[in-house]
Coordinates of N, CA, C and O in Angstrom, one line a residue:
M16 N -63.5 1.5 -44.6 CA -64.5 1.7 -44.0 C -64.4 1.6 -42.7 O -63.9 0.8 -42.1
P17 N -65.0 2.5 -42.0 CA -64.9 3.0 -40.6 C -65.6 2.0 -40.6 O -66.7 0.9 -40.6
N18 N -64.7 0.7 -39.4 CA -65.5 0.1 -38.9 C -65.3 -0.5 -37.0 O -64.9 -0.5 -36.6
P19 N -66.9 -0.9 -36.3 CA -66.6 -1.0 -34.7 C -65.3 -1.4 -34.5 O -64.8 -1.7 -33.3
K20 N -65.6 -3.1 -35.4 CA -64.9 -4.1 -35.2 C -63.1 -3.8 -35.1 O -62.9 -5.4 -34.4
T21 N -63.1 -3.2 -35.9 CA -61.6 -2.9 -35.9 C -60.9 -1.9 -35.2 O -59.5 -1.4 -35.1
G22 N -61.8 -1.2 -34.5 CA -61.9 0.2 -34.1 C -61.3 1.3 -34.1 O -61.1 2.0 -33.7
T23 N -61.6 1.5 -35.8 CA -62.0 2.4 -36.5 C -63.4 3.6 -36.1 O -63.3 5.3 -36.6
V24 N -64.1 3.0 -35.3 CA -65.7 3.4 -35.1 C -65.3 3.4 -33.4 O -65.5 2.2 -33.2
T25 N -65.0 4.9 -32.6 CA -65.1 4.9 -30.9 C -65.8 5.5 -30.0 O -65.2 6.7 -31.0
M26 N -66.0 5.9 -29.3 CA -66.2 6.6 -29.1 C -65.0 7.3 -27.6 O -65.3 8.8 -27.3
D27 N -63.8 6.4 -27.4 CA -63.1 6.9 -26.8 C -61.6 6.8 -28.1 O -60.9 6.4 -28.6
V28 N -62.1 8.5 -28.9 CA -61.2 9.4 -29.7 C -59.7 9.7 -30.1 O -59.6 9.4 -30.3
R29 N -59.5 9.9 -28.8 CA -58.4 10.0 -27.6 C -57.3 8.6 -27.5 O -56.7 9.1 -28.3
R30 N -58.0 7.6 -27.0 CA -57.2 6.6 -26.9 C -56.8 5.7 -28.2 O -55.8 5.2 -28.2
A31 N -58.2 6.3 -29.2 CA -58.2 5.2 -30.5 C -56.8 6.3 -31.4 O -55.8 5.6 -31.6
V32 N -56.5 7.3 -31.0 CA -55.5 8.2 -31.5 C -53.9 7.8 -31.4 O -53.4 7.7 -31.8
E33 N -54.2 7.7 -29.7 CA -52.7 7.9 -29.6 C -52.1 6.2 -29.9 O -51.0 5.7 -30.1
E34 N -53.4 4.8 -29.8 CA -52.8 3.9 -30.7 C -52.5 3.7 -31.7 O -51.1 3.2 -31.9
I35 N -53.4 4.8 -32.3 CA -52.1 4.6 -34.2 C -51.1 5.3 -34.3 O -50.1 4.8 -34.1
K36 N -50.8 6.3 -33.5 CA -49.6 7.5 -33.6 C -48.5 5.8 -33.1 O -47.4 6.3 -33.3
A37 N -48.8 4.8 -32.1 CA -47.4 4.4 -31.5 C -47.6 3.2 -32.4 O -46.4 2.0 -32.0
G38 N -47.7 2.8 -33.6 CA -48.0 2.1 -34.4 C -48.8 1.1 -34.3 O -48.4 0.1 -34.4
K39 N -50.2 0.7 -33.8 CA -50.6 0.2 -33.2 C -50.3 -0.1 -35.4 O -51.8 0.7 -35.9
V40 N -50.9 -2.0 -35.8 CA -51.2 -1.9 -36.4 C -52.2 -3.9 -36.8 O -51.6 -4.5 -35.8
E41 N -53.8 -3.5 -37.0 CA -53.7 -4.8 -37.3 C -54.3 -5.5 -37.7 O -54.0 -5.3 -39.3
F42 N -53.9 -7.0 -38.5 CA -54.0 -7.5 -40.2 C -55.2 -8.6 -39.4 O -55.5 -9.4 -38.2
R43 N -55.3 -9.0 -40.4 CA -56.4 -9.6 -40.9 C -55.8 -11.0 -42.3 O -55.0 -10.5 -43.0
V44 N -56.3 -12.6 -42.5 CA -56.2 -13.0 -43.0 C -57.4 -13.2 -44.2 O -58.3 -13.3 -43.8
D45 N -57.1 -12.9 -45.4 CA -58.4 -13.1 -47.1 C -58.4 -15.4 -46.6 O -57.8 -15.4 -46.1
K46 N -59.3 -15.2 -47.4 CA -60.0 -16.5 -48.1 C -58.8 -17.3 -47.8 O -59.0 -18.7 -48.0
A47 N -57.4 -17.1 -49.1 CA -56.8 -17.6 -48.7 C -55.4 -17.4 -48.7 O -54.8 -18.0 -48.4
G48 N -56.2 -16.8 -47.2 CA -55.2 -17.8 -46.7 C -53.8 -16.3 -45.9 O -52.9 -16.8 -46.3
V49 N -53.9 -15.3 -47.0 CA -52.6 -14.5 -47.7 C -53.0 -12.8 -46.4 O -54.6 -12.8 -46.4
V50 N -51.9 -13.1 -46.1 CA -51.6 -11.2 -45.0 C -50.8 -10.4 -45.9 O -49.5 -10.0 -46.3
H51 N -52.0 -9.1 -45.8 CA -51.6 -7.5 -46.8 C -51.0 -7.0 -45.1 O -52.3 -6.5 -44.8
V52 N -49.8 -6.6 -45.1 CA -49.8 -5.7 -44.4 C -48.7 -5.1 -43.6 O -47.2 -5.6 -44.3
P53 N -48.4 -3.4 -43.2 CA -47.3 -2.8 -43.8 C -46.3 -2.6 -42.8 O -46.7 -3.2 -41.2
I54 N -45.1 -3.2 -42.7 CA -44.3 -2.8 -42.1 C -43.6 -1.9 -41.9 O -41.9 -1.7 -40.9
G55 N -43.7 -1.2 -43.0 CA -42.7 0.4 -42.4 C -42.9 1.3 -43.7 O -43.7 1.2 -44.3
K56 N -42.2 1.8 -43.5 CA -41.9 3.3 -44.6 C -41.2 3.9 -44.9 O -39.8 2.5 -44.9
V57 N -41.1 4.1 -46.0 CA -39.4 4.5 -46.9 C -38.2 5.1 -46.1 O -37.1 5.1 -46.0
S58 N -39.1 5.7 -45.0 CA -38.1 6.5 -44.4 C -37.3 6.1 -43.0 O -37.0 6.3 -42.5
F59 N -38.4 5.1 -43.0 CA -37.0 3.3 -42.1 C -36.1 2.8 -42.0 O -36.0 2.9 -43.2
E60 N -35.6 2.9 -41.3 CA -34.0 1.7 -41.5 C -34.2 1.3 -41.4 O -34.9 0.4 -40.5
P61 N -33.1 -0.2 -42.3 CA -33.2 -1.3 -42.2 C -33.1 -1.8 -40.6 O -34.4 -2.4 -40.7
Q62 N -32.9 -1.8 -39.8 CA -32.8 -2.3 -38.0 C -35.1 -2.2 -38.3 O -34.9 -3.3 -37.8
Q63 N -35.0 -0.7 -38.2 CA -36.6 -0.6 -38.0 C -37.6 -1.6 -39.0 O -38.3 -2.3 -38.0
L64 N -37.6 -1.9 -40.0 CA -38.6 -2.2 -40.7 C -38.0 -4.2 -40.0 O -38.5 -4.8 -40.1
L65 N -36.6 -4.7 -39.9 CA -36.4 -5.8 -39.2 C -37.6 -5.8 -38.2 O -37.8 -7.0 -38.0
D66 N -37.1 -4.5 -37.7 CA -37.6 -5.3 -36.1 C -39.7 -5.1 -36.8 O -39.5 -6.7 -35.5
N67 N -39.9 -4.6 -37.2 CA -41.3 -4.6 -37.8 C -42.0 -6.0 -38.1 O -42.6 -7.0 -38.2
A68 N -40.9 -6.1 -39.5 CA -41.4 -8.1 -39.9 C -41.0 -9.1 -38.5 O -42.5 -9.7 -39.0
S69 N -40.3 -8.7 -37.9 CA -39.7 -9.7 -36.1 C -41.2 -10.2 -36.2 O -41.7 -11.1 -35.6
A70 N -41.3 -8.9 -35.9 CA -42.7 -8.3 -34.7 C -43.9 -9.3 -35.2 O -44.4 -9.4 -34.6
L71 N -44.0 -8.4 -36.9 CA -45.5 -9.5 -37.9 C -45.3 -10.9 -37.4 O -46.3 -11.7 -37.2
A72 N -44.0 -11.4 -37.9 CA -44.1 -12.8 -38.1 C -43.7 -13.2 -36.3 O -44.9 -14.9 -36.7
A73 N -43.9 -12.8 -35.8 CA -44.2 -13.6 -33.6 C -45.6 -13.1 -33.6 O -46.4 -14.5 -33.4
S74 N -46.0 -12.8 -34.0 CA -47.3 -12.2 -33.7 C -48.8 -13.3 -34.9 O -49.4 -13.7 -34.5
V75 N -47.6 -13.1 -36.2 CA -48.9 -14.5 -37.0 C -48.6 -15.8 -36.5 O -49.6 -16.6 -36.2
I76 N -47.7 -16.0 -36.2 CA -47.1 -17.7 -36.2 C -47.4 -17.9 -35.1 O -48.0 -19.1 -34.6
K77 N -48.0 -16.1 -33.8 CA -48.8 -17.2 -32.1 C -50.3 -17.1 -32.9 O -50.7 -17.6 -31.8
A78 N -50.5 -16.2 -32.9 CA -51.8 -16.5 -33.9 C -52.5 -17.3 -34.5 O -54.1 -18.1 -34.7
K79 N -51.2 -18.8 -34.8 CA -52.1 -20.0 -35.0 C -52.8 -20.4 -34.8 O -53.0 -20.5 -33.0
P80 N -54.0 -21.4 -35.0 CA -55.3 -22.1 -34.4 C -54.4 -23.5 -34.2 O -53.3 -23.7 -34.8
A81 N -54.9 -23.5 -33.1 CA -54.4 -25.1 -31.8 C -54.9 -26.2 -33.2 O -53.8 -27.4 -33.4
A82 N -56.3 -25.5 -33.8 CA -56.5 -27.2 -35.0 C -55.5 -26.8 -36.5 O -55.9 -28.4 -37.0
A83 N -54.4 -25.6 -36.6 CA -53.6 -25.7 -37.3 C -52.7 -27.1 -37.9 O -52.5 -26.6 -37.3
K84 N -52.7 -27.2 -38.1 CA -51.9 -29.0 -38.5 C -51.0 -28.5 -40.0 O -51.2 -27.5 -40.4
G85 N -49.4 -29.1 -39.0 CA -48.4 -29.1 -40.7 C -47.8 -27.2 -41.1 O -48.2 -26.7 -39.5
R86 N -47.6 -27.2 -42.0 CA -47.1 -25.6 -42.2 C -47.5 -25.0 -41.5 O -48.7 -24.2 -42.7
Y87 N -48.0 -24.0 -40.5 CA -48.6 -22.3 -40.6 C -47.9 -21.5 -42.6 O -48.9 -20.8 -42.9
V88 N -46.4 -21.0 -42.0 CA -45.7 -20.7 -42.7 C -45.5 -21.0 -44.2 O -44.5 -21.7 -44.3
R89 N -46.0 -20.9 -45.0 CA -45.8 -21.2 -46.2 C -44.8 -20.6 -47.4 O -43.5 -21.0 -47.9
S90 N -44.7 -19.5 -47.7 CA -44.2 -18.6 -47.9 C -44.4 -16.8 -47.5 O -45.0 -16.9 -46.7
V91 N -43.0 -16.7 -47.7 CA -42.5 -15.3 -47.0 C -42.7 -14.1 -48.7 O -41.9 -14.4 -49.0
T92 N -43.6 -13.3 -48.9 CA -42.9 -12.2 -49.5 C -42.7 -11.1 -49.4 O -43.7 -10.9 -48.8
V93 N -41.6 -10.2 -49.3 CA -41.4 -9.0 -48.9 C -42.0 -7.5 -50.8 O -41.5 -8.3 -51.3
S94 N -42.9 -6.3 -50.2 CA -42.6 -5.9 -52.1 C -43.4 -4.8 -51.5 O -43.5 -4.1 -50.1
S95 N -42.9 -3.6 -51.8 CA -43.2 -2.0 -51.6 C -44.5 -2.3 -52.3 O -45.4 -3.0 -52.7
T96 N -45.5 -0.9 -52.4 CA -46.5 -0.9 -52.9 C -47.2 -1.1 -54.4 O -48.0 -1.7 -54.0
M97 N -46.1 -0.6 -55.3 CA -46.8 -1.1 -56.3 C -45.3 -1.8 -56.6 O -45.4 -1.9 -58.3
G98 N -44.7 -2.5 -56.1 CA -42.8 -3.1 -56.5 C -43.4 -5.1 -56.7 O -44.2 -4.7 -56.1
P99 N -42.4 -5.0 -57.4 CA -42.2 -6.8 -57.5 C -41.7 -7.6 -55.7 O -41.5 -6.8 -55.5
G100 N -42.6 -8.4 -55.8 CA -42.2 -9.1 -54.6 C -40.9 -9.7 -54.8 O -40.8 -10.3 -55.7
V101 N -40.2 -10.1 -53.2 CA -39.2 -10.3 -52.8 C -39.2 -11.3 -52.2 O -39.3 -11.5 -51.5
P102 N -38.9 -12.1 -52.6 CA -39.4 -14.0 -51.5 C -38.0 -13.9 -50.4 O -36.9 -13.5 -50.9
V103 N -38.7 -14.4 -49.3 CA -37.5 -14.5 -48.6 C -38.1 -15.9 -47.6 O -39.1 -17.1 -47.4
D104 N -36.5 -16.4 -47.5 CA -36.7 -17.9 -46.7 C -37.8 -17.5 -45.0 O -37.8 -16.7 -44.3
T105 N -38.8 -18.4 -45.7 CA -39.2 -18.7 -44.0 C -38.8 -19.7 -43.2 O -39.4 -18.7 -41.8
A106 N -37.8 -20.4 -42.9 CA -37.4 -21.4 -42.4 C -36.0 -19.7 -41.0 O -36.6 -19.7 -40.1
S107 N -36.1 -19.1 -41.4 CA -35.0 -17.9 -41.3 C -36.7 -16.7 -40.5 O -36.2 -16.7 -39.1
V108 N -37.3 -16.9 -41.5 CA -38.8 -15.5 -40.5 C -39.1 -16.3 -39.1 O -39.2 -15.7 -37.9
E109 N -39.2 -17.9 -39.5 CA -39.2 -18.9 -38.4 C -38.8 -19.1 -36.8 O -39.2 -18.4 -35.8
A110 N -37.9 -18.7 -36.9 CA -36.3 -18.8 -36.9 C -36.1 -16.7 -35.8 O -36.2 -17.2 -34.6
E111 N -36.3 -16.4 -36.8 CA -36.1 -14.5 -35.5 C -38.0 -14.1 -35.4 O -37.6 -13.9 -34.4
A112 N -38.9 -15.3 -35.7 CA -39.9 -14.9 -34.9 C -39.7 -15.1 -33.0 O -40.5 -15.3 -32.2
K113 N -39.4 -17.2 -33.3 CA -39.1 -17.3 -32.2 C -37.8 -16.4 -31.4 O -37.8 -16.9 -29.6
A114 N -37.3 -16.5 -32.0 CA -36.3 -15.7 -30.8 C -36.0 -14.6 -30.6 O -37.4 -14.2 -30.1

């Protein structure tokens, strides 16, 4: 549903459309701490998917609250819309996000 908090309801339609076309993606965390966000499409090259995943991991790690203690990223799983999930090594994700 359209929501002013997420930027889907705005008086500046031109800017909103430009941001979406440029690839703006917002993510939220549900109550269980799970982040669901697309990182690409089937038509993307593997390097584009890797770049998007790295940018997502970096922004999630950057958004870590100061009060959060311990491991912030416990597991990472990548899947297509209706496909099975493929587990990803969290150490490699954290290392890629820091690079």
